[in-house]
Structures are given as C-alpha cells and as structure tokens.
Short mmCIF file of N, CA and C in Angstrom, two decimals:
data_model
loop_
_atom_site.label_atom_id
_atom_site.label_comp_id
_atom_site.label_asym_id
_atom_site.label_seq_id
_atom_site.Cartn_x
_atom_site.Cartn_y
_atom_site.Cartn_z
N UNK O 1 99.01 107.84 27.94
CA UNK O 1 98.58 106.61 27.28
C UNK O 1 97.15 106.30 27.69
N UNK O 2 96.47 105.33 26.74
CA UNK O 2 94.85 105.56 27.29
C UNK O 2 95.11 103.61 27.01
N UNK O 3 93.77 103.02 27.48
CA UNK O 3 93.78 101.51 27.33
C UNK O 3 92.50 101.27 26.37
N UNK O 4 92.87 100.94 25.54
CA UNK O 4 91.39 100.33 24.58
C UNK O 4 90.94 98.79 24.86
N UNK O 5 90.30 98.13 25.10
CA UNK O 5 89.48 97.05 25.01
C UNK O 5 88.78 96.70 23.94
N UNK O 6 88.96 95.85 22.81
CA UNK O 6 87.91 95.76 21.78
C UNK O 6 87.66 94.38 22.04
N UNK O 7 86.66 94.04 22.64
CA UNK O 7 85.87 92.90 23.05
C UNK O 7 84.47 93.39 22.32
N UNK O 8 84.22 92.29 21.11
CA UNK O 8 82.72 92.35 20.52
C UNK O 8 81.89 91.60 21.71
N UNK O 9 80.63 92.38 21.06
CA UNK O 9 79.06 91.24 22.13
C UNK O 9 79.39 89.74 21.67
N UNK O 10 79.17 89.42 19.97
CA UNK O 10 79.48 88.19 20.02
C UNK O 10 80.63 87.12 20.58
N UNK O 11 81.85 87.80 20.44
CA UNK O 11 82.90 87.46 20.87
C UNK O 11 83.22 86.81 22.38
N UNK O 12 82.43 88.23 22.95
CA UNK O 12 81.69 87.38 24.55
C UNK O 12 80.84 86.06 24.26
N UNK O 13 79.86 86.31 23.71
CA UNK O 13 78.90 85.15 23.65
C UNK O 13 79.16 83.91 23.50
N UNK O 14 80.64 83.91 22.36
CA UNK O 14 80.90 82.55 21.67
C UNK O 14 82.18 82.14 22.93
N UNK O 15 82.67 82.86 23.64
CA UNK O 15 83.12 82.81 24.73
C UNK O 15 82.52 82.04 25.62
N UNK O 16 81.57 82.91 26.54
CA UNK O 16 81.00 82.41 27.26
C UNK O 16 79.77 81.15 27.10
N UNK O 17 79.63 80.69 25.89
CA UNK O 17 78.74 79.42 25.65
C UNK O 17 79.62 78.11 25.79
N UNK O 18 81.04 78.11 25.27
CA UNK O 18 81.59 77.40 24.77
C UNK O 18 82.34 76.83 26.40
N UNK O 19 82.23 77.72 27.54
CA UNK O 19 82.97 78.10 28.40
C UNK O 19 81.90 77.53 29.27
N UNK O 20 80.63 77.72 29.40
CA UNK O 20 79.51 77.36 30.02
C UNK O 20 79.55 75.33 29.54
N UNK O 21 79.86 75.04 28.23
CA UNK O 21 79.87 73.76 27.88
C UNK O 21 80.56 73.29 28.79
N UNK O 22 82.06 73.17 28.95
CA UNK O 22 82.86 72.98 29.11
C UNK O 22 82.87 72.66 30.62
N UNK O 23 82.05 73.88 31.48
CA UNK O 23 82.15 73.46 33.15
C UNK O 23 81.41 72.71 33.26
N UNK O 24 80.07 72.51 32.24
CA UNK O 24 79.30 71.51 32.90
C UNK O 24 79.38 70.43 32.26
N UNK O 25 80.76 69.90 31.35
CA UNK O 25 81.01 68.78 31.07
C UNK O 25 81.96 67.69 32.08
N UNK O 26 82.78 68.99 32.63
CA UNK O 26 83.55 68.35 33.44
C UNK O 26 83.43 68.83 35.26
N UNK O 27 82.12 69.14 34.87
CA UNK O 27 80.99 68.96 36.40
C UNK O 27 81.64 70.12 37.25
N UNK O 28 82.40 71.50 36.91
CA UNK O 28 82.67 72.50 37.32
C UNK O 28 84.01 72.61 37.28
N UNK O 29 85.13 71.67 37.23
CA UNK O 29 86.43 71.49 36.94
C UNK O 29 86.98 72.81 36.18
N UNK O 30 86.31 72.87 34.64
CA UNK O 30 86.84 73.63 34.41
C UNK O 30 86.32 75.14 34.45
N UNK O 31 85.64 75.37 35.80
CA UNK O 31 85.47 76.75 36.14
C UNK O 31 87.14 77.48 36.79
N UNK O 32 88.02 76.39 36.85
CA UNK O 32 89.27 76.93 37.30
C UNK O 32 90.23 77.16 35.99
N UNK O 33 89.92 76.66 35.13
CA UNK O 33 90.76 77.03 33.97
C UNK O 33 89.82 77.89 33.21
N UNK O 34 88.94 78.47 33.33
CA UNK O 34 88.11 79.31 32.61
C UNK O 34 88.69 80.86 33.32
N UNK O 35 89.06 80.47 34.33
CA UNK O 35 89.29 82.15 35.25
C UNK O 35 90.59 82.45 34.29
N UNK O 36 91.71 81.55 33.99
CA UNK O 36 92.91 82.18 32.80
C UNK O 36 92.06 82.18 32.18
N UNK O 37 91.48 82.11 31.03
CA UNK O 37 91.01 81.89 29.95
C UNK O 37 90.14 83.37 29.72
N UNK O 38 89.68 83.16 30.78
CA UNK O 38 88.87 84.86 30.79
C UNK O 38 90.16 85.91 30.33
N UNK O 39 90.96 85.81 31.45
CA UNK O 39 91.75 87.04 31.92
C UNK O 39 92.49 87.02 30.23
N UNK O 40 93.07 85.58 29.78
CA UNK O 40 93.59 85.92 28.67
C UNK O 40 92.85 86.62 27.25
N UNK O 41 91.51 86.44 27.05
CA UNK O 41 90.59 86.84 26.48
C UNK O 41 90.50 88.38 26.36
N UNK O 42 90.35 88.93 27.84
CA UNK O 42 90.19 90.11 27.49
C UNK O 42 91.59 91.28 27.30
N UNK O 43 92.71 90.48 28.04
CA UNK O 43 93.76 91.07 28.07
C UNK O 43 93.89 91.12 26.20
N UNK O 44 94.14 90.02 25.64
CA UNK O 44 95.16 89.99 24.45
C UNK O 44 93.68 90.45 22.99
N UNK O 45 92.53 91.30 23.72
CA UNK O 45 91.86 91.79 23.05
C UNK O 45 91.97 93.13 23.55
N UNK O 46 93.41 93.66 23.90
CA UNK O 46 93.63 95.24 24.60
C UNK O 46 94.89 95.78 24.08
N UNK O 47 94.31 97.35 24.06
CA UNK O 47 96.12 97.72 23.50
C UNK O 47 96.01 99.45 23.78
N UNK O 48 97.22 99.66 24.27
CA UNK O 48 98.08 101.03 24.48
C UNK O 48 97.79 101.92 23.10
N UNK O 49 96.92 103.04 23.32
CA UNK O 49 97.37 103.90 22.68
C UNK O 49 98.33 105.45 23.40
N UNK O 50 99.43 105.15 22.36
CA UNK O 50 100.22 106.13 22.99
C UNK O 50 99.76 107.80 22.67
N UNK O 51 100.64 108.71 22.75
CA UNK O 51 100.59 109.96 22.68
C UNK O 51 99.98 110.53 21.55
N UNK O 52 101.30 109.34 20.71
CA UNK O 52 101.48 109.82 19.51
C UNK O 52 99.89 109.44 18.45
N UNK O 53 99.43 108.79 18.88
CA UNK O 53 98.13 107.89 18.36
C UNK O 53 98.03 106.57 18.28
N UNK O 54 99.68 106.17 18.19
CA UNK O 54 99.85 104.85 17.82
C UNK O 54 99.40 103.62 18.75
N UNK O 55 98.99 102.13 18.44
CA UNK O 55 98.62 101.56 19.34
C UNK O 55 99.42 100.42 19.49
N UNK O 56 99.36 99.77 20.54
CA UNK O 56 100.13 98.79 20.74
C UNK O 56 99.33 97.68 21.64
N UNK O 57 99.38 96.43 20.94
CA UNK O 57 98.67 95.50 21.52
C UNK O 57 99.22 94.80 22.71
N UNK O 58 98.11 94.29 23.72
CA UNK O 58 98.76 93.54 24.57
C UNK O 58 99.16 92.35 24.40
N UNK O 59 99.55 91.34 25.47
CA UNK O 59 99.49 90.04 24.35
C UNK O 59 100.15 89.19 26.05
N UNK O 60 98.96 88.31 26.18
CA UNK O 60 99.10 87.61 27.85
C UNK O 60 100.07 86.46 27.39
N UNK O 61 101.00 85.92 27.86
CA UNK O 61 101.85 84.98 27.91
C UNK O 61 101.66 83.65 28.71
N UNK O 62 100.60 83.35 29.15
CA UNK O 62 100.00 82.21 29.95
C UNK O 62 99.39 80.71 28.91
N UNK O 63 99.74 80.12 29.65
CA UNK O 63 99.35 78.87 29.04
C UNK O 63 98.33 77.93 30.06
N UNK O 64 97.28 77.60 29.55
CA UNK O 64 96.25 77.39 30.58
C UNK O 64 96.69 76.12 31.06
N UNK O 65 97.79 75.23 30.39
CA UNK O 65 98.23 73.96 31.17
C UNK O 65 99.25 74.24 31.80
N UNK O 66 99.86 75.45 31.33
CA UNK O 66 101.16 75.41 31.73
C UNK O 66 101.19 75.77 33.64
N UNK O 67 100.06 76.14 33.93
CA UNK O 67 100.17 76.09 35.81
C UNK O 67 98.83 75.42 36.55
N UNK O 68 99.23 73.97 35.77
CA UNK O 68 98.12 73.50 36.33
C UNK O 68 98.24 72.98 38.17
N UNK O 69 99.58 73.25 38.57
CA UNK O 69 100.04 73.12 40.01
C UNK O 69 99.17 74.36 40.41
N UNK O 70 99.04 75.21 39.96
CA UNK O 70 98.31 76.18 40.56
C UNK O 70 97.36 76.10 40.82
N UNK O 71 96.63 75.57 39.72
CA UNK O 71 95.12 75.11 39.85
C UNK O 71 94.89 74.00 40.48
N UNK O 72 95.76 73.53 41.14
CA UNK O 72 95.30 71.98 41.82
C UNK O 72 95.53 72.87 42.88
N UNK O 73 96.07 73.25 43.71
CA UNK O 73 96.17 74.16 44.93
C UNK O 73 95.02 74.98 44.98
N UNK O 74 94.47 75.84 44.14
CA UNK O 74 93.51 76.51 44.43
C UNK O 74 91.98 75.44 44.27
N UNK O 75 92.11 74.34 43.33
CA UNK O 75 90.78 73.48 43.64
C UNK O 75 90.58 72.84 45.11
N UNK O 76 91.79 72.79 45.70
CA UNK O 76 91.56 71.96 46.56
C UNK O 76 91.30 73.13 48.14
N UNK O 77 92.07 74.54 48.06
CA UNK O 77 91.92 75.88 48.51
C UNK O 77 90.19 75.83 48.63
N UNK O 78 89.78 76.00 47.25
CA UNK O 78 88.38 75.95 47.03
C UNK O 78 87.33 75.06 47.56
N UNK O 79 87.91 73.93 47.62
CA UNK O 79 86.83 72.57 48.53
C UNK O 79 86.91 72.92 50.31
N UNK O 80 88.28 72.91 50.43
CA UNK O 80 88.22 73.71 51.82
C UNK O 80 87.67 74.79 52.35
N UNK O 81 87.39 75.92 51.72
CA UNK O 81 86.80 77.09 52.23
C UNK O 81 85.22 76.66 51.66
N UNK O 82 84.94 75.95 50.99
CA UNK O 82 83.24 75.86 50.86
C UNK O 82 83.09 76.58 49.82
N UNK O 83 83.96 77.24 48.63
CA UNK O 83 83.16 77.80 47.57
C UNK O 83 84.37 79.09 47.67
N UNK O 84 84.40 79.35 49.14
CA UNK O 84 84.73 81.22 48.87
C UNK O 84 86.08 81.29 48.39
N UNK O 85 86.68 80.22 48.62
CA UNK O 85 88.13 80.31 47.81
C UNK O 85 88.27 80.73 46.19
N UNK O 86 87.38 80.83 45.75
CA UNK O 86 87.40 80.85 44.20
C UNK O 86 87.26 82.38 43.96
N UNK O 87 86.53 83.12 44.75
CA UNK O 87 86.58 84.63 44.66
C UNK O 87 88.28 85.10 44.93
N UNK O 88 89.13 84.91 45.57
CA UNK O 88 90.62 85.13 46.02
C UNK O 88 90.92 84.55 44.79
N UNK O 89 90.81 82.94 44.29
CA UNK O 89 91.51 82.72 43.15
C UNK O 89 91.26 83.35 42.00
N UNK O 90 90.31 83.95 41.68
CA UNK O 90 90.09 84.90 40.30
C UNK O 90 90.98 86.10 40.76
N UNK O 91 90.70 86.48 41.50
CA UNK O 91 91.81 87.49 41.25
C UNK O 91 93.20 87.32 41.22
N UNK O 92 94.12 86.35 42.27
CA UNK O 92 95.13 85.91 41.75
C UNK O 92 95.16 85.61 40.06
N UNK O 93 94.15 85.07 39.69
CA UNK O 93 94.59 84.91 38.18
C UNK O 93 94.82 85.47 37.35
N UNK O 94 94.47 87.18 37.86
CA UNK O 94 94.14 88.47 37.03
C UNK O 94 95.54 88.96 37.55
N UNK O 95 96.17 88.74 38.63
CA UNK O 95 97.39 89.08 38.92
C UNK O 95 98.34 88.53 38.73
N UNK O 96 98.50 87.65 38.27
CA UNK O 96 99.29 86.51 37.32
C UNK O 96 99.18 86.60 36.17
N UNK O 97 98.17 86.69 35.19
CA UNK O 97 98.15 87.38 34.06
C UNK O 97 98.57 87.86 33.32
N UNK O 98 98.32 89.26 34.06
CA UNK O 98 98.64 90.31 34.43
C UNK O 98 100.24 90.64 34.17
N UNK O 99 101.02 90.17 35.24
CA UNK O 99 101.80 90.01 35.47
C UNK O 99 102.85 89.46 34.27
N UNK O 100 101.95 88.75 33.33
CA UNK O 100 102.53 87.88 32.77
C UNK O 100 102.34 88.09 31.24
N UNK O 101 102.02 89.43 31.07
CA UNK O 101 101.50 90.18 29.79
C UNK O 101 102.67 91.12 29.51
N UNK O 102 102.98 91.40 28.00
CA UNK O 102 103.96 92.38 27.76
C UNK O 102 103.16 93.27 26.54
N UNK O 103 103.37 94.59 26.28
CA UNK O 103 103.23 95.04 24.64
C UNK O 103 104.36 94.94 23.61
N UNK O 104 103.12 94.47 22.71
CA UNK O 104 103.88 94.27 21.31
C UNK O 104 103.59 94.66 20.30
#
C-alpha cells in the first residue's frame, strides 16, 4: 500500500490565513484548536492506494469541540512550562487523530 496526500498550495493558504485570523482574534487561544484542525486537514485530504490501484480515503473522526477537556489541560500544561508544552501537545494531537481516523 503506498499513502497519497493531495493537499493543494492554495488549500494550504486558505488554511493557514483563515487560521492565522483566528489566533490573533482570540489572542492565541485558538493556536490549541488549530493543532486538530491541522492534523484533520491533512489527514482527511489522504488516502490508501492499495495493490490493486484502488484508493481509499482517509477520513479523521475528531471534533474540534468535542475534547475541549483536553485542550483546557494542555492550555494550562502550556502556561506552566512557559511555551514548551505546546511542542508535546502537537504531537499528542497527531496521535489522537491519528488514532481516531479510519478508511473509507
């Protein structure tokens, strides 16, 4: 099986502008709901091609409100360590995700 990614340039762009609004509306807040938001982005823009040729899309199952206990633990993780907590929390989020992705 091989993994395809079809993420356009624009697709990033209109991504990441809208995403850039957003933290500095709510003064960096939502740099913690942007880390799902990423992971779901590029995941459910990915898909399995099998042997045979055929492909199969991914498709992340996360809901960016739906663990917002999580994100209050890791904002507050984050005020405590001075910043560096947020490098550990991106990746938890990619492992939760992750985790939380099936093909369809």
């Amino acid at each position: 099986m091989n993994i395809k990614a079809n993420v356009g340039t624009f697709d990033i762009l209109g991504h990441l502008i809208l995403w850039f609004i957003i933290i500095i509306i709510t003064l960096g807040i939502g740099a913690f709901f942007f880390a799902y938001s990423f992971s779901k982005f590029i995941i459910n823009r990915t898909e399995l091609i099998d042997q045979h040729g055929v492909s199969h899309k991914l498709k992340c199952d996360v809901d960016l409100f739906g663990s917002i206990g999580h994100i209050i633990l890791w904002i507050i993780i984050t005020i405590l360590t001075l910043g560096l907590g947020y490098i550990f929390y991106f990746y938890k989020v990619w492992n939760y995700c992750l985790n939380n992705s099936s093909v369809g």
